Amino acid sequence: PLQDPTPFSPFDPGAWRTAMEQLAREGHRVVELAITDPQHLDKEAVNRALASAGLRLSSITTGQAAAKEGLSLSSPDDRVRERARERIVDHMKLAAPHEAVVIVGLLRGAEGEPSLLEESLRHCAQAMPNVRLALEPLNRYESKLVNTVQEALSLVERVGVDNLGILFDTFHANIEESSPPAALQAAGQRLFHVHLADSNRWPPGYGHLAFETLWSGLETCSYRGTLVVESFVPPDATSLLHLCTELQGQWN
């Protein structure tokens, strides 16, 4: 399947073409795809569906390969780490024609070696310098590696390439950042992508996050990239799509 099962999608993975059409009818302009292995993907079919719906591929999530196959960019096992690098590069090849961002979330590993993560990120970024990689700070309960924007910025600086930046996820930031708006400002021009979810991982408005302060933070760092809602799905998927439309209006 194109879109692998994920708790963050309101759509049936087997009905991805219909899902794209529905997104377009609701007025959305971009789509983020959850893909475990691009080698199993009919890329031309994806391109045709995107063009037919008038959608742009903004980003690709890669964490499914960590959950399903145990891949990790920081694993001490050379073979596991090499397979993870190869997988990221395959995602980058898929992303390149669309100028999409490839997200490095759980694929970094939960407890790996920081130096090996740095080495792997440098390898992937240098393999395709025209494709952006977005390292996502995760909360401490999901990974011990890179929990805050400042930790991510330090790692990005050590890797030393232009196409490695940061994904800011409001759910993780609510747990780890003393001030999410200040963390956004600190990310600055290294902010490549943004995920929106409330404090309880439900959609914005279902928890206690003050999103108006986050909009201000995004304005301060002059972010003009994509906002993607990555949250648990309410019983009524249509309501989630309507909420996304409202958020789009707030950001615009």
Short mmCIF file of C-alpha atoms in Angstrom, two decimals:
data_model
loop_
_atom_site.label_atom_id
_atom_site.label_comp_id
_atom_site.label_asym_id
_atom_site.label_seq_id
_atom_site.Cartn_x
_atom_site.Cartn_y
_atom_site.Cartn_z
CA PRO A 1 0.00 0.00 0.00
CA LEU A 2 1.01 3.59 -0.51
CA GLN A 3 0.04 4.89 2.88
CA ASP A 4 0.91 2.43 5.62
CA PRO A 5 -1.43 2.07 8.60
CA THR A 6 -0.88 4.86 11.10
CA PRO A 7 -2.97 6.15 14.03
CA PHE A 8 -2.51 9.64 12.61
CA SER A 9 -4.50 9.13 9.40
CA PRO A 10 -8.31 9.20 9.03
CA PHE A 11 -8.09 7.25 5.78
CA ASP A 12 -8.07 3.58 4.84
CA PRO A 13 -4.55 2.84 3.52
CA GLY A 14 -6.03 0.96 0.57
CA ALA A 15 -8.11 3.96 -0.49
CA TRP A 16 -5.28 6.45 -0.86
CA ARG A 17 -6.42 7.77 -4.23
CA THR A 18 -9.87 8.54 -2.84
CA ALA A 19 -8.23 10.13 0.20
CA MET A 20 -6.27 12.51 -2.00
CA GLU A 21 -9.41 13.50 -3.86
CA GLN A 22 -11.21 14.15 -0.59
CA LEU A 23 -8.37 16.31 0.67
CA ALA A 24 -8.50 18.36 -2.50
CA ARG A 25 -12.29 18.81 -2.25
CA GLU A 26 -11.85 20.13 1.29
CA GLY A 27 -9.49 22.79 -0.04
CA HIS A 28 -6.18 21.37 1.10
CA ARG A 29 -3.08 21.87 -1.00
CA VAL A 30 -0.50 19.44 0.35
CA VAL A 31 -0.31 15.87 1.63
CA GLU A 32 2.14 14.01 3.85
CA LEU A 33 2.57 10.31 3.14
CA ALA A 34 3.51 7.52 5.55
CA ILE A 35 5.73 5.12 3.61
CA THR A 36 7.67 2.21 5.06
CA ASP A 37 9.67 1.21 1.98
CA PRO A 38 9.68 3.30 -1.23
CA GLN A 39 10.99 0.28 -3.13
CA HIS A 40 7.51 -1.26 -2.87
CA LEU A 41 5.84 1.84 -4.26
CA ASP A 42 4.42 2.52 -7.72
CA LYS A 43 5.91 5.99 -8.01
CA GLU A 44 4.20 6.82 -11.30
CA ALA A 45 0.82 5.97 -9.79
CA VAL A 46 1.58 8.34 -6.91
CA ASN A 47 2.60 11.11 -9.30
CA ARG A 48 -0.57 10.69 -11.34
CA ALA A 49 -2.79 10.74 -8.26
CA LEU A 50 -1.10 13.87 -6.90
CA ALA A 51 -1.45 15.63 -10.24
CA SER A 52 -5.08 14.56 -10.63
CA ALA A 53 -5.99 15.89 -7.18
CA GLY A 54 -3.89 19.03 -7.58
CA LEU A 55 -1.94 18.24 -4.41
CA ARG A 56 1.73 18.71 -3.61
CA LEU A 57 3.70 16.09 -1.71
CA SER A 58 5.08 18.11 1.19
CA SER A 59 6.74 15.44 3.29
CA ILE A 60 7.33 11.75 3.89
CA THR A 61 7.33 10.02 7.27
CA THR A 62 9.80 7.16 7.75
CA GLY A 63 9.22 5.93 11.30
CA GLN A 64 7.19 2.92 10.20
CA ALA A 65 10.47 1.20 9.26
CA ALA A 66 11.62 1.50 12.88
CA ALA A 67 8.44 -0.03 14.26
CA LYS A 68 8.04 -2.77 11.64
CA GLU A 69 11.64 -3.67 10.81
CA GLY A 70 13.69 -2.45 13.74
CA LEU A 71 15.78 -0.11 11.61
CA SER A 72 17.78 2.56 13.41
CA LEU A 73 20.25 5.19 12.25
CA SER A 74 22.05 4.97 15.60
CA SER A 75 22.15 1.19 16.07
CA PRO A 76 25.52 -0.29 17.12
CA ASP A 77 24.76 -3.11 14.66
CA ASP A 78 26.47 -2.07 11.43
CA ARG A 79 24.01 -3.93 9.21
CA VAL A 80 20.93 -2.46 10.89
CA ARG A 81 22.40 1.01 10.66
CA GLU A 82 23.34 0.54 6.99
CA ARG A 83 19.84 -0.65 6.12
CA ALA A 84 18.40 2.40 7.87
CA ARG A 85 20.69 4.70 5.87
CA GLU A 86 19.72 3.00 2.63
CA ARG A 87 16.06 3.38 3.51
CA ILE A 88 16.39 7.10 4.18
CA VAL A 89 18.22 7.60 0.88
CA ASP A 90 15.40 5.71 -0.90
CA HIS A 91 12.94 8.12 0.68
CA MET A 92 15.06 11.03 -0.46
CA LYS A 93 15.02 9.74 -4.04
CA LEU A 94 11.22 9.62 -3.87
CA ALA A 95 11.05 13.10 -2.36
CA ALA A 96 13.44 14.80 -4.79
CA PRO A 97 11.09 15.44 -7.77
CA HIS A 98 8.48 16.89 -5.40
CA GLU A 99 10.90 19.00 -3.33
CA ALA A 100 9.39 17.19 -0.34
CA VAL A 101 10.95 16.95 3.11
CA VAL A 102 12.03 13.56 4.45
CA ILE A 103 11.33 13.25 8.16
CA VAL A 104 13.72 11.55 10.56
CA GLY A 105 11.67 10.68 13.63
CA LEU A 106 11.66 7.23 15.21
CA LEU A 107 14.08 5.93 12.59
CA ARG A 108 16.87 7.68 14.52
CA GLY A 109 16.53 4.96 17.21
CA ALA A 110 15.23 4.95 20.76
CA GLU A 111 18.50 4.32 22.62
CA GLY A 112 21.29 4.31 20.04
CA GLU A 113 24.70 5.96 19.97
CA PRO A 114 24.61 9.75 19.42
CA SER A 115 27.88 9.67 17.45
CA LEU A 116 26.47 7.00 15.14
CA LEU A 117 23.32 9.05 14.58
CA GLU A 118 25.47 12.03 13.64
CA GLU A 119 27.49 9.90 11.24
CA SER A 120 24.35 8.43 9.64
CA LEU A 121 22.67 11.79 9.17
CA ARG A 122 25.79 13.18 7.53
CA HIS A 123 25.96 10.17 5.21
CA CYS A 124 22.30 10.53 4.15
CA ALA A 125 22.39 14.29 3.75
CA GLN A 126 25.54 14.20 1.64
CA ALA A 127 24.13 11.42 -0.54
CA MET A 128 21.45 13.79 -1.89
CA PRO A 129 22.29 17.39 -0.96
CA ASN A 130 19.31 18.72 -2.94
CA VAL A 131 16.78 16.98 -0.64
CA ARG A 132 15.98 18.31 2.82
CA LEU A 133 16.02 16.07 5.89
CA ALA A 134 14.05 17.19 8.94
CA LEU A 135 15.18 15.79 12.30
CA GLU A 136 12.27 15.67 14.74
CA PRO A 137 12.92 16.21 18.46
CA LEU A 138 10.91 13.48 20.20
CA ASN A 139 9.77 13.31 23.80
CA ARG A 140 11.85 11.33 26.30
CA TYR A 141 9.32 8.48 26.45
CA GLU A 142 9.87 7.64 22.77
CA SER A 143 13.60 8.25 22.38
CA LYS A 144 16.61 9.25 24.47
CA LEU A 145 18.22 10.86 21.44
CA VAL A 146 17.44 14.52 20.65
CA ASN A 147 14.47 15.60 22.74
CA THR A 148 14.61 19.39 22.35
CA VAL A 149 15.10 21.90 19.58
CA GLN A 150 18.38 23.03 21.15
CA GLU A 151 19.70 19.45 21.11
CA ALA A 152 18.62 19.14 17.50
CA LEU A 153 20.31 22.42 16.57
CA SER A 154 23.55 21.26 18.19
CA LEU A 155 23.46 18.03 16.22
CA VAL A 156 22.63 19.83 12.97
CA GLU A 157 25.60 22.14 13.54
CA ARG A 158 27.93 19.20 14.13
CA VAL A 159 26.75 17.42 10.98
CA GLY A 160 27.51 20.62 9.08
CA VAL A 161 25.31 20.39 5.97
CA ASP A 162 22.73 22.81 4.60
CA ASN A 163 20.01 20.27 3.86
CA LEU A 164 19.59 19.03 7.44
CA GLY A 165 17.08 20.92 9.55
CA ILE A 166 14.38 20.48 12.16
CA LEU A 167 10.80 19.29 12.32
CA PHE A 168 8.92 20.98 15.17
CA ASP A 169 6.11 18.83 16.58
CA THR A 170 3.86 20.70 19.01
CA PHE A 171 2.95 17.54 20.96
CA HIS A 172 6.58 16.66 21.71
CA ALA A 173 7.47 20.29 22.35
CA ASN A 174 4.70 20.58 24.94
CA ILE A 175 6.45 17.84 26.93
CA GLU A 176 10.09 18.81 26.45
CA GLU A 177 10.31 22.57 25.86
CA SER A 178 10.06 25.08 28.68
CA SER A 179 8.69 27.53 26.09
CA PRO A 180 7.52 26.10 22.74
CA PRO A 181 7.29 29.58 21.13
CA ALA A 182 10.86 30.34 22.18
CA ALA A 183 11.99 26.98 20.80
CA LEU A 184 10.37 27.85 17.48
CA GLN A 185 12.21 31.14 17.40
CA ALA A 186 15.48 29.38 18.21
CA ALA A 187 14.99 26.99 15.29
CA GLY A 188 14.94 29.96 12.92
CA GLN A 189 15.95 29.17 9.35
CA ARG A 190 16.63 25.53 10.29
CA LEU A 191 12.89 24.99 10.74
CA PHE A 192 12.01 22.80 7.75
CA HIS A 193 8.62 21.37 8.76
CA VAL A 194 5.89 21.55 11.44
CA HIS A 195 3.53 18.94 12.89
CA LEU A 196 0.46 20.11 14.79
CA ALA A 197 -1.19 18.19 17.62
CA ASP A 198 -2.52 19.22 21.00
CA SER A 199 -1.08 18.36 24.41
CA ASN A 200 -2.87 14.98 24.45
CA ARG A 201 -1.96 14.11 20.81
CA TRP A 202 -5.51 14.87 19.71
CA PRO A 203 -6.12 17.63 17.13
CA PRO A 204 -5.57 21.27 18.04
CA GLY A 205 -8.39 22.41 20.30
CA TYR A 206 -8.83 19.07 22.06
CA GLY A 207 -6.14 19.76 24.69
CA HIS A 208 -4.63 22.73 26.50
CA LEU A 209 -1.94 24.05 24.14
CA ALA A 210 -2.16 27.79 23.41
CA PHE A 211 -1.80 27.67 19.64
CA GLU A 212 -2.06 31.44 19.26
CA THR A 213 1.37 31.72 20.89
CA LEU A 214 2.73 29.13 18.45
CA TRP A 215 1.44 31.13 15.47
CA SER A 216 3.36 34.09 16.86
CA GLY A 217 6.48 31.98 17.19
CA LEU A 218 6.18 30.85 13.58
CA GLU A 219 5.79 34.44 12.45
CA THR A 220 8.84 35.50 14.42
CA CYS A 221 11.07 32.98 12.66
CA SER A 222 9.44 33.83 9.29
CA TYR A 223 8.35 30.25 8.68
CA ARG A 224 6.60 29.82 5.34
CA GLY A 225 6.63 26.05 5.10
CA THR A 226 3.94 23.45 5.55
CA LEU A 227 1.80 22.74 8.61
CA VAL A 228 0.64 19.12 8.88
CA VAL A 229 -1.81 17.88 11.51
CA GLU A 230 -0.37 14.67 12.95
CA SER A 231 -2.82 13.65 15.64
CA PHE A 232 -5.09 10.88 16.75
CA VAL A 233 -8.27 10.89 14.69
CA PRO A 234 -11.67 11.78 16.17
CA PRO A 235 -14.51 9.31 15.45
CA ASP A 236 -15.67 11.57 12.63
CA ALA A 237 -12.82 11.89 10.13
CA THR A 238 -14.67 14.62 8.23
CA SER A 239 -14.53 16.80 11.35
CA LEU A 240 -10.75 16.47 11.35
CA LEU A 241 -10.57 17.64 7.74
CA HIS A 242 -12.79 20.62 8.55
CA LEU A 243 -10.54 21.46 11.50
CA CYS A 244 -7.52 21.35 9.20
CA THR A 245 -9.26 23.83 6.93
CA GLU A 246 -9.84 26.16 9.88
CA LEU A 247 -6.19 25.91 10.90
CA GLN A 248 -5.15 26.66 7.36
CA GLY A 249 -7.19 29.86 7.53
CA GLN A 250 -5.58 30.86 10.84
CA TRP A 251 -2.07 30.34 9.48
CA ASN A 252 -2.75 32.11 6.18
#
